[in-house]
Structures are given as structure tokens and as C-alpha cells.
Amino acid sequence: MAPGQEPSVGRAAGTQSDEPAHAAMVAKAGALVPRLRERAARTEELRHLPPETERDLHEAGLFRMLQPKRIGGAELDYVALIDCADLLGQADASVAWNLANLASHHWMLGMFEPTAQDLVWARDPDALIASSFIFPAGRATRVEGGYRLHGSWPFSSGVASCAWNMLASVVYSEDEADGIEYRIFLLPKADYKVLDTWNVAGLRGTGSCDVEVRDAFVPEDMTVAVGDLDGGPTPGSKLNPNPLYALPVFSLFPYVLSGVALGNAQACLDDYAEVVRHRISTYNHARLSDFQSTQIKIAEASAKIDAARLIMRSACLNAMADARRGHIPDMATKTRYRRDGAFSVNFCTDAVSMLFAASGARGLFTTGALQRQFRDAHAINSHLAFNFDAAGTNYGRVALGLPSENLTL
């Protein structure tokens, strides 16, 4: 985004349940863009969000956009994650990534047992919750009153700022006939250790470190089964009847973070257009804006970004519409959500890669934003939720009448 330029955010067909509140939250995100962009280099150096950035996000209420109103949250529709991450991603993808991640955990906590919600939010309604949803990283066994949990989980974004963590694990039984269960465990900070492992090329400011748990006891009501999060009423529904808390969590998982890719790509496009609008070729002194190849690249990149925005927002709006009708999506719909989440982010990555290549050697300078946008785009795309081979294969299986291979759907 060029200096003085307004951040871009698009709209797909559909409406939110509370348009004024949604618009107000999006406006708060947009107001932060200039200062977050100025801090981007420092955020990378720190490898986590600067304290003043966390404070800005808290004061704007952005972390609580999906938190129940009864706790003081905004309880906006799910599409707010896309729109706010889109805007913040135009400043700094690391900030957008942590905001979307941590905000989504307030939404998920609203699906836990009421005792879990009360324990976290009665102490501090602003408390941040980290996560790692890599099920094979943990091993849990059922004991009286709950579970014993141990394991080592990577990629717990923003964990240093959090008082709690949602860790996914496989639950094993001594009786093989019982099979295995996928479950999420909510632990206080005292029950896990943060390992400073986040030395990476992209999304450097997210502080996505490893966490380690050694034989922690987790009470039953501080856990939730993945099967309870596949759409429809959840253990938290008695407190939070809004259809927002009846969405299928892991079917819509890509859209927690896909808006980050969108904003990062939009910023890359805006910056590129601003530069070539005034730039003269080093070799023949021609105006780059007069080159047909430049014009075509801007058209192609913008088409991919606009298409990605439409896909992402439409998926979220349609899911909310289904939830309001009490309709639980079938497996074909769930695998389509995963397919489209990956496909739309791949569009954004393609746009950034094309613009980076078109920028030539100037894009290599670390003083510019383009090299960071390129690194961040590929870091985002490396997330398993955006692996189109995996999402596409599973969609194709279901479309052909075969069972889904994704056990969390």
C-alpha cells in the first residue's frame, strides 16, 4: 500500500447479521494499518508482536471480534475474520496472522463446556489463547475425572502473549476396540513450556514457537471432542445460542487465516502499481507504466486477488446462512470449503510471486516491503490448510463416492 493510500477491502454478495457493528470493527482495523506498517521491520526483528501492537489490537477490540456478547465481545459473524485480517495483512502479515489466530480461539472457547468458559473469562475476558492443532503431536489417555496429556507441539502462534493454550491430541485407549479419538485440550500457561524455536524466513513476527507438555492432568470439562465441533449444537450452546458457535470448526479452518494471504497480496499489488506508475526503466528510460506486460501483470494479479476475496467471503457467508437455518453441511460441502480455502490462498500466492518477479532486482532490497511480502506469502501458503494437493485430493475422493481421509471433518 502506497503512503497515504487507503487500505483496500472488498465485498462479496451476502450480508452480515449486524452490518453496523461489522463495519465499525473493520474501520478500527483499517485505522491501525499505517502504524502497523511502520512497525513491520521491528516486528520481524523481535520475532513476535511488539507490546504496543498488542495494546493497539486490544484497545480496538479486535481480539474479541468473535467473543460472545455476554462476555463483552462483539460476537460478529465469521466473515469478520476475513475482512479484518485482510486489512491488517495490508500492513503486516505477521500481525494479521496472530490477530486472526487468537481471535478465533475466543470463538472456539464459546463451544467448550460452560465451566471452561467461566474459568478463562471470569478471570480475564481479554485473556489470549494460543493453539496447536496438530493431533499426532500429543498423546492423551483417559483417567478418572479427565485426561493425562503429554507431547510437543510446533507452530503455537503468539504463544508468548497467551495465558492459555488449546492443544490437539489423539486420545488412546488400552482397549484397541475403542479405537482413537481426536480431542482438544485447554491448558493454563503453568502446564506447558514454551520453547524458543521460531527462527524462520517468513511470518517472522508471529512468534510461532513450540510448546511442550509433560504429563499434565486436564479435567474433562476443559476438553472438547472434535466430533462435537463438526456443525450444530456444541457443549457451549446452552450459553451461546448464536449460530456462530454452531459452525463446523475444522471444515472452515482455512478461513481463520486465509484473509492474511489476501491482505498481503493486496498490499503487494498496491505497492507494485504505485512504484511502476512513476518508475522509468534503467535501460531505455521508458515509462514502465506504458509497457503492455506491466499492464497485463496488474490485471492478472488483481483478478486473482479479487477472485480470492469473493471465494473466501462467500464461503463464510454461506456457512453462517446454513447455521442460521440449523442446517449442518454434508461432507461434500465440508470438503468444498477446504478445497476453496486452499485454492483462494494459492491465488494470492501466485499474484505475489508474479509481482515479485516483475519487480526485478529492486524487489530484493531489504529496505522495501516487497521481499517481506514475498516471504510471508510463501510462509502462509506452507500451512497444511492451504495445501491444495491435500484439500483437492480429499474433495475429489468425496466427489467420487469415497470416504473422506480428513478425520476432523
GROMACS .gro file of C-alpha atoms in nm:
model
  409
    1MET     CA    1   0.000   0.000   0.000
    2ALA     CA    2   0.147   0.333  -0.103
    3PRO     CA    3   0.197   0.611   0.155
    4GLY     CA    4  -0.126   0.799   0.207
    5GLN     CA    5  -0.331   0.534   0.027
    6GLU     CA    6  -0.641   0.389   0.192
    7PRO     CA    7  -0.630   0.014   0.261
    8SER     CA    8  -0.845  -0.193   0.029
    9VAL     CA    9  -1.118  -0.429   0.138
   10GLY     CA   10  -1.372  -0.582  -0.096
   11ARG     CA   11  -1.719  -0.725  -0.058
   12ALA     CA   12  -1.879  -1.040  -0.192
   13ALA     CA   13  -2.251  -1.094  -0.225
   14GLY     CA   14  -2.422  -1.157   0.107
   15THR     CA   15  -2.482  -0.980   0.433
   16GLN     CA   16  -2.375  -0.996   0.795
   17SER     CA   17  -2.624  -1.014   1.080
   18ASP     CA   18  -2.501  -0.685   1.228
   19GLU     CA   19  -2.372  -0.468   0.945
   20PRO     CA   20  -2.303  -0.152   1.154
   21ALA     CA   21  -2.100  -0.342   1.416
   22HIS     CA   22  -1.913  -0.527   1.143
   23ALA     CA   23  -1.834  -0.204   0.959
   24ALA     CA   24  -1.718  -0.040   1.281
   25MET     CA   25  -1.478  -0.326   1.356
   26VAL     CA   26  -1.340  -0.321   1.002
   27ALA     CA   27  -1.289   0.056   1.034
   28LYS     CA   28  -1.090   0.003   1.354
   29ALA     CA   29  -0.867  -0.247   1.175
   30GLY     CA   30  -0.816  -0.007   0.885
   31ALA     CA   31  -0.720   0.277   1.120
   32LEU     CA   32  -0.428   0.070   1.252
   33VAL     CA   33  -0.276  -0.002   0.912
   34PRO     CA   34  -0.036   0.296   0.883
   35ARG     CA   35   0.124   0.250   1.226
   36LEU     CA   36   0.145  -0.129   1.191
   37ARG     CA   37   0.318  -0.091   0.858
   38GLU     CA   38   0.573   0.141   1.016
   39ARG     CA   39   0.648  -0.125   1.280
   40ALA     CA   40   0.680  -0.417   1.038
   41ALA     CA   41   1.060  -0.425   1.033
   42ARG     CA   42   1.078  -0.412   1.413
   43THR     CA   43   0.818  -0.689   1.440
   44GLU     CA   44   1.039  -0.911   1.226
   45GLU     CA   45   1.343  -0.831   1.439
   46LEU     CA   46   1.160  -0.916   1.761
   47ARG     CA   47   1.013  -1.237   1.613
   48HIS     CA   48   0.690  -1.160   1.798
   49LEU     CA   49   0.442  -0.874   1.815
   50PRO     CA   50   0.570  -0.556   1.980
   51PRO     CA   51   0.390  -0.471   2.307
   52GLU     CA   52   0.245  -0.155   2.153
   53THR     CA   53   0.093  -0.357   1.869
   54GLU     CA   54  -0.074  -0.597   2.111
   55ARG     CA   55  -0.203  -0.298   2.303
   56ASP     CA   56  -0.344  -0.141   1.985
   57LEU     CA   57  -0.525  -0.464   1.895
   58HIS     CA   58  -0.669  -0.497   2.245
   59GLU     CA   59  -0.784  -0.135   2.259
   60ALA     CA   60  -0.955  -0.169   1.921
   61GLY     CA   61  -1.141  -0.478   2.044
   62LEU     CA   62  -1.012  -0.682   1.751
   63PHE     CA   63  -0.908  -0.986   1.954
   64ARG     CA   64  -1.268  -1.010   2.080
   65MET     CA   65  -1.449  -0.977   1.747
   66LEU     CA   66  -1.593  -1.333   1.774
   67GLN     CA   67  -1.621  -1.350   2.152
   68PRO     CA   68  -1.975  -1.384   2.294
   69LYS     CA   69  -2.152  -1.058   2.373
   70ARG     CA   70  -2.234  -1.187   2.721
   71ILE     CA   71  -1.860  -1.158   2.797
   72GLY     CA   72  -1.835  -0.816   2.636
   73GLY     CA   73  -1.721  -0.940   2.296
   74ALA     CA   74  -1.856  -0.824   1.960
   75GLU     CA   75  -1.997  -1.165   1.854
   76LEU     CA   76  -1.966  -1.073   1.486
   77ASP     CA   77  -2.026  -1.316   1.203
   78TYR     CA   78  -1.741  -1.543   1.096
   79VAL     CA   79  -1.662  -1.333   0.788
   80ALA     CA   80  -1.520  -1.065   1.018
   81LEU     CA   81  -1.205  -1.277   1.041
   82ILE     CA   82  -1.155  -1.245   0.667
   83ASP     CA   83  -1.223  -0.872   0.649
   84CYS     CA   84  -1.011  -0.770   0.948
   85ALA     CA   85  -0.718  -0.998   0.857
   86ASP     CA   86  -0.740  -0.866   0.501
   87LEU     CA   87  -0.689  -0.510   0.622
   88LEU     CA   88  -0.422  -0.585   0.881
   89GLY     CA   89  -0.241  -0.805   0.628
   90GLN     CA   90  -0.202  -0.496   0.412
   91ALA     CA   91   0.019  -0.361   0.689
   92ASP     CA   92   0.198  -0.668   0.820
   93ALA     CA   93   0.109  -1.033   0.762
   94SER     CA   94   0.257  -1.136   1.099
   95VAL     CA   95   0.022  -0.904   1.286
   96ALA     CA   96  -0.277  -1.023   1.083
   97TRP     CA   97  -0.182  -1.386   1.139
   98ASN     CA   98  -0.167  -1.352   1.517
   99LEU     CA   99  -0.481  -1.141   1.533
  100ALA     CA  100  -0.687  -1.391   1.332
  101ASN     CA  101  -0.545  -1.690   1.518
  102LEU     CA  102  -0.602  -1.555   1.865
  103ALA     CA  103  -0.942  -1.404   1.785
  104SER     CA  104  -1.060  -1.742   1.654
  105HIS     CA  105  -0.983  -1.904   1.988
  106HIS     CA  106  -1.238  -1.684   2.165
  107TRP     CA  107  -1.486  -1.821   1.910
  108MET     CA  108  -1.381  -2.178   1.980
  109LEU     CA  109  -1.387  -2.133   2.357
  110GLY     CA  110  -1.753  -2.037   2.315
  111MET     CA  111  -1.810  -2.402   2.214
  112PHE     CA  112  -1.647  -2.554   2.523
  113GLU     CA  113  -1.831  -2.653   2.838
  114PRO     CA  114  -1.961  -2.353   3.037
  115THR     CA  115  -1.718  -2.428   3.322
  116ALA     CA  116  -1.421  -2.386   3.084
  117GLN     CA  117  -1.558  -2.059   2.953
  118ASP     CA  118  -1.615  -1.928   3.304
  119LEU     CA  119  -1.269  -2.028   3.423
  120VAL     CA  120  -1.097  -1.835   3.145
  121TRP     CA  121  -1.321  -1.533   3.101
  122ALA     CA  122  -1.419  -1.475   3.464
  123ARG     CA  123  -1.051  -1.420   3.540
  124ASP     CA  124  -0.982  -1.203   3.237
  125PRO     CA  125  -1.217  -1.155   2.938
  126ASP     CA  126  -0.920  -1.020   2.742
  127ALA     CA  127  -0.707  -1.329   2.806
  128LEU     CA  128  -0.538  -1.455   2.490
  129ILE     CA  129  -0.539  -1.824   2.399
  130ALA     CA  130  -0.279  -1.987   2.174
  131SER     CA  131  -0.315  -2.319   1.994
  132SER     CA  132  -0.156  -2.601   1.804
  133PHE     CA  133  -0.400  -2.828   1.623
  134ILE     CA  134  -0.152  -3.097   1.524
  135PHE     CA  135  -0.318  -3.405   1.669
  136PRO     CA  136  -0.033  -3.659   1.632
  137ALA     CA  137   0.196  -3.428   1.834
  138GLY     CA  138   0.021  -3.526   2.157
  139ARG     CA  139  -0.080  -3.840   2.337
  140ALA     CA  140  -0.365  -3.845   2.586
  141THR     CA  141  -0.513  -4.118   2.799
  142ARG     CA  142  -0.838  -4.110   2.991
  143VAL     CA  143  -0.817  -4.115   3.371
  144GLU     CA  144  -1.069  -4.051   3.645
  145GLY     CA  145  -1.211  -3.701   3.604
  146GLY     CA  146  -1.023  -3.617   3.286
  147TYR     CA  147  -0.708  -3.698   3.090
  148ARG     CA  148  -0.333  -3.720   3.122
  149LEU     CA  149  -0.166  -3.536   2.836
  150HIS     CA  150   0.189  -3.513   2.711
  151GLY     CA  151   0.358  -3.417   2.386
  152SER     CA  152   0.546  -3.149   2.197
  153TRP     CA  153   0.357  -2.925   1.957
  154PRO     CA  154   0.505  -2.692   1.692
  155PHE     CA  155   0.369  -2.366   1.549
  156SER     CA  156   0.186  -2.220   1.850
  157SER     CA  157   0.149  -1.869   1.713
  158GLY     CA  158   0.159  -1.577   1.957
  159VAL     CA  159   0.211  -1.815   2.247
  160ALA     CA  160   0.434  -1.580   2.448
  161SER     CA  161   0.141  -1.339   2.488
  162CYS     CA  162  -0.110  -1.603   2.593
  163ALA     CA  163  -0.234  -1.723   2.931
  164TRP     CA  164  -0.390  -2.041   2.786
  165ASN     CA  165  -0.335  -2.286   2.503
  166MET     CA  166  -0.562  -2.516   2.302
  167LEU     CA  167  -0.364  -2.828   2.217
  168ALA     CA  168  -0.493  -3.105   1.994
  169SER     CA  169  -0.417  -3.465   2.071
  170VAL     CA  170  -0.509  -3.819   1.991
  171VAL     CA  171  -0.673  -3.999   2.284
  172TYR     CA  172  -0.566  -4.361   2.310
  173SER     CA  173  -0.745  -4.638   2.494
  174GLU     CA  174  -0.598  -4.956   2.643
  175ASP     CA  175  -0.880  -5.140   2.471
  176GLU     CA  176  -0.798  -5.141   2.099
  177ALA     CA  177  -1.166  -5.196   2.021
  178ASP     CA  178  -1.233  -4.842   2.142
  179GLY     CA  179  -1.011  -4.702   1.867
  180ILE     CA  180  -0.875  -4.347   1.896
  181GLU     CA  181  -1.042  -4.012   1.946
  182TYR     CA  182  -0.941  -3.662   1.840
  183ARG     CA  183  -0.982  -3.410   2.122
  184ILE     CA  184  -0.874  -3.052   2.206
  185PHE     CA  185  -0.732  -2.971   2.549
  186LEU     CA  186  -0.736  -2.628   2.714
  187LEU     CA  187  -0.437  -2.576   2.942
  188PRO     CA  188  -0.321  -2.281   3.155
  189LYS     CA  189   0.026  -2.143   3.093
  190ALA     CA  190   0.165  -2.315   3.403
  191ASP     CA  191   0.102  -2.655   3.246
  192TYR     CA  192   0.317  -2.615   2.937
  193LYS     CA  193   0.664  -2.493   2.848
  194VAL     CA  194   0.735  -2.257   2.558
  195LEU     CA  195   1.043  -2.344   2.352
  196ASP     CA  196   1.205  -2.057   2.159
  197THR     CA  197   1.225  -2.228   1.820
  198TRP     CA  198   1.084  -1.961   1.585
  199ASN     CA  199   1.378  -1.870   1.357
  200VAL     CA  200   1.225  -1.864   1.010
  201ALA     CA  201   1.219  -1.684   0.676
  202GLY     CA  202   0.852  -1.580   0.663
  203LEU     CA  203   0.589  -1.467   0.913
  204ARG     CA  204   0.886  -1.395   1.136
  205GLY     CA  205   0.688  -1.173   1.373
  206THR     CA  206   0.431  -1.436   1.473
  207GLY     CA  207   0.638  -1.598   1.749
  208SER     CA  208   0.504  -1.940   1.648
  209CYS     CA  209   0.717  -2.134   1.893
  210ASP     CA  210   0.693  -2.494   2.008
  211VAL     CA  211   0.519  -2.590   2.333
  212GLU     CA  212   0.588  -2.894   2.546
  213VAL     CA  213   0.361  -3.070   2.795
  214ARG     CA  214   0.487  -3.336   3.034
  215ASP     CA  215   0.214  -3.548   3.188
  216ALA     CA  216  -0.041  -3.275   3.266
  217PHE     CA  217  -0.382  -3.356   3.410
  218VAL     CA  218  -0.663  -3.190   3.213
  219PRO     CA  219  -1.014  -3.203   3.363
  220GLU     CA  220  -1.287  -3.342   3.138
  221ASP     CA  221  -1.471  -3.010   3.115
  222MET     CA  222  -1.154  -2.837   2.992
  223THR     CA  223  -1.161  -3.050   2.678
  224VAL     CA  224  -1.384  -3.085   2.375
  225ALA     CA  225  -1.412  -3.370   2.125
  226VAL     CA  226  -1.357  -3.286   1.760
  227GLY     CA  227  -1.679  -3.471   1.687
  228ASP     CA  228  -1.864  -3.204   1.887
  229LEU     CA  229  -1.731  -2.931   1.656
  230ASP     CA  230  -1.847  -3.066   1.320
  231GLY     CA  231  -2.154  -2.842   1.297
  232GLY     CA  232  -2.466  -2.798   1.505
  233PRO     CA  233  -2.506  -2.768   1.884
  234THR     CA  234  -2.187  -2.783   2.092
  235PRO     CA  235  -2.122  -2.818   2.466
  236GLY     CA  236  -2.125  -2.438   2.482
  237SER     CA  237  -2.457  -2.390   2.304
  238LYS     CA  238  -2.653  -2.361   2.626
  239LEU     CA  239  -2.468  -2.034   2.696
  240ASN     CA  240  -2.403  -1.921   2.339
  241PRO     CA  241  -2.701  -1.996   2.113
  242ASN     CA  242  -2.581  -1.772   1.828
  243PRO     CA  243  -2.536  -1.984   1.510
  244LEU     CA  244  -2.179  -1.852   1.502
  245TYR     CA  245  -2.099  -2.112   1.767
  246ALA     CA  246  -2.262  -2.392   1.568
  247LEU     CA  247  -2.032  -2.366   1.264
  248PRO     CA  248  -1.823  -2.670   1.162
  249VAL     CA  249  -1.484  -2.567   1.301
  250PHE     CA  250  -1.236  -2.772   1.104
  251SER     CA  251  -1.427  -2.752   0.777
  252LEU     CA  252  -1.392  -2.373   0.795
  253PHE     CA  253  -1.043  -2.382   0.942
  254PRO     CA  254  -0.870  -2.233   0.632
  255TYR     CA  255  -1.073  -1.913   0.665
  256VAL     CA  256  -0.931  -1.836   1.007
  257LEU     CA  257  -0.607  -1.745   0.828
  258SER     CA  258  -0.686  -1.703   0.458
  259GLY     CA  259  -0.759  -1.332   0.496
  260VAL     CA  260  -0.392  -1.282   0.590
  261ALA     CA  261  -0.285  -1.404   0.246
  262LEU     CA  262  -0.545  -1.179   0.090
  263GLY     CA  263  -0.424  -0.864   0.263
  264ASN     CA  264  -0.059  -0.942   0.199
  265ALA     CA  265  -0.129  -0.990  -0.173
  266GLN     CA  266  -0.339  -0.672  -0.190
  267ALA     CA  267  -0.056  -0.470  -0.033
  268CYS     CA  268   0.192  -0.620  -0.279
  269LEU     CA  269  -0.029  -0.523  -0.572
  270ASP     CA  270  -0.090  -0.171  -0.441
  271ASP     CA  271   0.281  -0.115  -0.378
  272TYR     CA  272   0.379  -0.250  -0.719
  273ALA     CA  273   0.125  -0.031  -0.900
  274GLU     CA  274   0.241   0.277  -0.712
  275VAL     CA  275   0.607   0.214  -0.799
  276VAL     CA  276   0.560   0.138  -1.170
  277ARG     CA  277   0.326   0.434  -1.209
  278HIS     CA  278   0.627   0.663  -1.164
  279ARG     CA  279   0.926   0.443  -1.247
  280ILE     CA  280   1.149   0.484  -1.552
  281SER     CA  281   1.336   0.187  -1.700
  282THR     CA  282   1.704   0.183  -1.611
  283TYR     CA  283   1.798   0.064  -1.961
  284ASN     CA  284   1.595   0.270  -2.208
  285HIS     CA  285   1.430   0.540  -1.991
  286ALA     CA  286   1.084   0.427  -2.096
  287ARG     CA  287   0.795   0.460  -1.853
  288LEU     CA  288   0.718   0.118  -1.706
  289SER     CA  289   0.350   0.208  -1.690
  290ASP     CA  290   0.349   0.221  -2.071
  291PHE     CA  291   0.463  -0.141  -2.103
  292GLN     CA  292   0.185  -0.377  -2.204
  293SER     CA  293   0.348  -0.652  -1.995
  294THR     CA  294   0.319  -0.433  -1.684
  295GLN     CA  295  -0.046  -0.361  -1.753
  296ILE     CA  296  -0.124  -0.731  -1.805
  297LYS     CA  297   0.050  -0.833  -1.482
  298ILE     CA  298  -0.151  -0.579  -1.284
  299ALA     CA  299  -0.471  -0.707  -1.444
  300GLU     CA  300  -0.389  -1.071  -1.375
  301ALA     CA  301  -0.275  -1.015  -1.017
  302SER     CA  302  -0.577  -0.802  -0.933
  303ALA     CA  303  -0.815  -1.058  -1.088
  304LYS     CA  304  -0.666  -1.336  -0.875
  305ILE     CA  305  -0.687  -1.129  -0.558
  306ASP     CA  306  -1.045  -1.019  -0.629
  307ALA     CA  307  -1.145  -1.377  -0.707
  308ALA     CA  308  -0.981  -1.499  -0.386
  309ARG     CA  309  -1.170  -1.239  -0.183
  310LEU     CA  310  -1.501  -1.345  -0.336
  311ILE     CA  311  -1.432  -1.712  -0.269
  312MET     CA  312  -1.326  -1.658   0.092
  313ARG     CA  313  -1.611  -1.427   0.189
  314SER     CA  314  -1.875  -1.633   0.011
  315ALA     CA  315  -1.770  -1.948   0.196
  316CYS     CA  316  -1.802  -1.773   0.533
  317LEU     CA  317  -2.134  -1.606   0.448
  318ASN     CA  318  -2.282  -1.930   0.316
  319ALA     CA  319  -2.170  -2.121   0.625
  320MET     CA  320  -2.337  -1.864   0.851
  321ALA     CA  321  -2.655  -1.881   0.643
  322ASP     CA  322  -2.659  -2.260   0.682
  323ALA     CA  323  -2.606  -2.234   1.057
  324ARG     CA  324  -2.895  -1.988   1.092
  325ARG     CA  325  -3.121  -2.239   0.921
  326GLY     CA  326  -3.000  -2.512   1.153
  327HIS     CA  327  -2.853  -2.693   0.854
  328ILE     CA  328  -2.538  -2.899   0.912
  329PRO     CA  329  -2.335  -2.917   0.590
  330ASP     CA  330  -2.276  -3.257   0.436
  331MET     CA  331  -1.931  -3.397   0.364
  332ALA     CA  332  -1.936  -3.270   0.005
  333THR     CA  333  -1.987  -2.915   0.133
  334LYS     CA  334  -1.723  -2.950   0.403
  335THR     CA  335  -1.460  -3.074   0.161
  336ARG     CA  336  -1.555  -2.792  -0.077
  337TYR     CA  337  -1.488  -2.540   0.200
  338ARG     CA  338  -1.142  -2.690   0.248
  339ARG     CA  339  -1.081  -2.703  -0.128
  340ASP     CA  340  -1.181  -2.339  -0.180
  341GLY     CA  341  -0.983  -2.220   0.121
  342ALA     CA  342  -0.664  -2.367  -0.021
  343PHE     CA  343  -0.741  -2.264  -0.379
  344SER     CA  344  -0.807  -1.900  -0.290
  345VAL     CA  345  -0.485  -1.867  -0.089
  346ASN     CA  346  -0.292  -2.025  -0.377
  347PHE     CA  347  -0.435  -1.748  -0.596
  348CYS     CA  348  -0.292  -1.489  -0.358
  349THR     CA  349   0.048  -1.659  -0.353
  350ASP     CA  350   0.055  -1.672  -0.732
  351ALA     CA  351  -0.021  -1.299  -0.751
  352VAL     CA  352   0.261  -1.209  -0.512
  353SER     CA  353   0.511  -1.436  -0.688
  354MET     CA  354   0.425  -1.282  -1.025
  355LEU     CA  355   0.462  -0.926  -0.897
  356PHE     CA  356   0.789  -1.009  -0.721
  357ALA     CA  357   0.933  -1.150  -1.044
  358ALA     CA  358   0.811  -0.847  -1.240
  359SER     CA  359   0.983  -0.609  -0.997
  360GLY     CA  360   1.330  -0.726  -1.093
  361ALA     CA  361   1.632  -0.665  -0.872
  362ARG     CA  362   1.464  -0.376  -0.690
  363GLY     CA  363   1.245  -0.625  -0.510
  364LEU     CA  364   1.549  -0.781  -0.343
  365PHE     CA  365   1.634  -0.484  -0.123
  366THR     CA  366   1.558  -0.549   0.243
  367THR     CA  367   1.464  -0.183   0.289
  368GLY     CA  368   1.149  -0.243   0.083
  369ALA     CA  369   0.832  -0.428   0.173
  370LEU     CA  370   0.821  -0.649  -0.137
  371GLN     CA  371   1.076  -0.904  -0.020
  372ARG     CA  372   0.886  -0.941   0.309
  373GLN     CA  373   0.554  -0.977   0.127
  374PHE     CA  374   0.706  -1.248  -0.091
  375ARG     CA  375   0.850  -1.437   0.208
  376ASP     CA  376   0.527  -1.403   0.404
  377ALA     CA  377   0.314  -1.518   0.110
  378HIS     CA  378   0.508  -1.842   0.083
  379ALA     CA  379   0.514  -1.891   0.460
  380ILE     CA  380   0.134  -1.859   0.466
  381ASN     CA  381   0.099  -2.100   0.176
  382SER     CA  382   0.312  -2.358   0.356
  383HIS     CA  383   0.035  -2.413   0.614
  384LEU     CA  384  -0.128  -2.753   0.565
  385ALA     CA  385  -0.473  -2.591   0.540
  386PHE     CA  386  -0.357  -2.427   0.216
  387ASN     CA  387  -0.200  -2.735   0.060
  388PHE     CA  388  -0.419  -2.778  -0.246
  389ASP     CA  389  -0.291  -3.127  -0.317
  390ALA     CA  390  -0.425  -3.242   0.020
  391ALA     CA  391  -0.751  -3.047   0.005
  392GLY     CA  392  -0.808  -3.126  -0.361
  393THR     CA  393  -0.744  -3.496  -0.317
  394ASN     CA  394  -0.993  -3.522  -0.034
  395TYR     CA  395  -1.254  -3.323  -0.224
  396GLY     CA  396  -1.206  -3.549  -0.526
  397ARG     CA  397  -1.240  -3.860  -0.313
  398VAL     CA  398  -1.572  -3.748  -0.170
  399ALA     CA  399  -1.695  -3.631  -0.511
  400LEU     CA  400  -1.623  -3.982  -0.640
  401GLY     CA  401  -1.812  -4.150  -0.358
  402LEU     CA  402  -1.508  -4.245  -0.147
  403PRO     CA  403  -1.482  -4.168   0.226
  404SER     CA  404  -1.307  -3.852   0.344
  405GLU     CA  405  -0.950  -3.901   0.462
  406ASN     CA  406  -0.966  -3.593   0.686
  407LEU     CA  407  -1.078  -3.729   1.022
  408THR     CA  408  -1.150  -3.384   1.167
  409LEU     CA  409  -1.434  -3.302   0.923
   0.00000   0.00000   0.00000
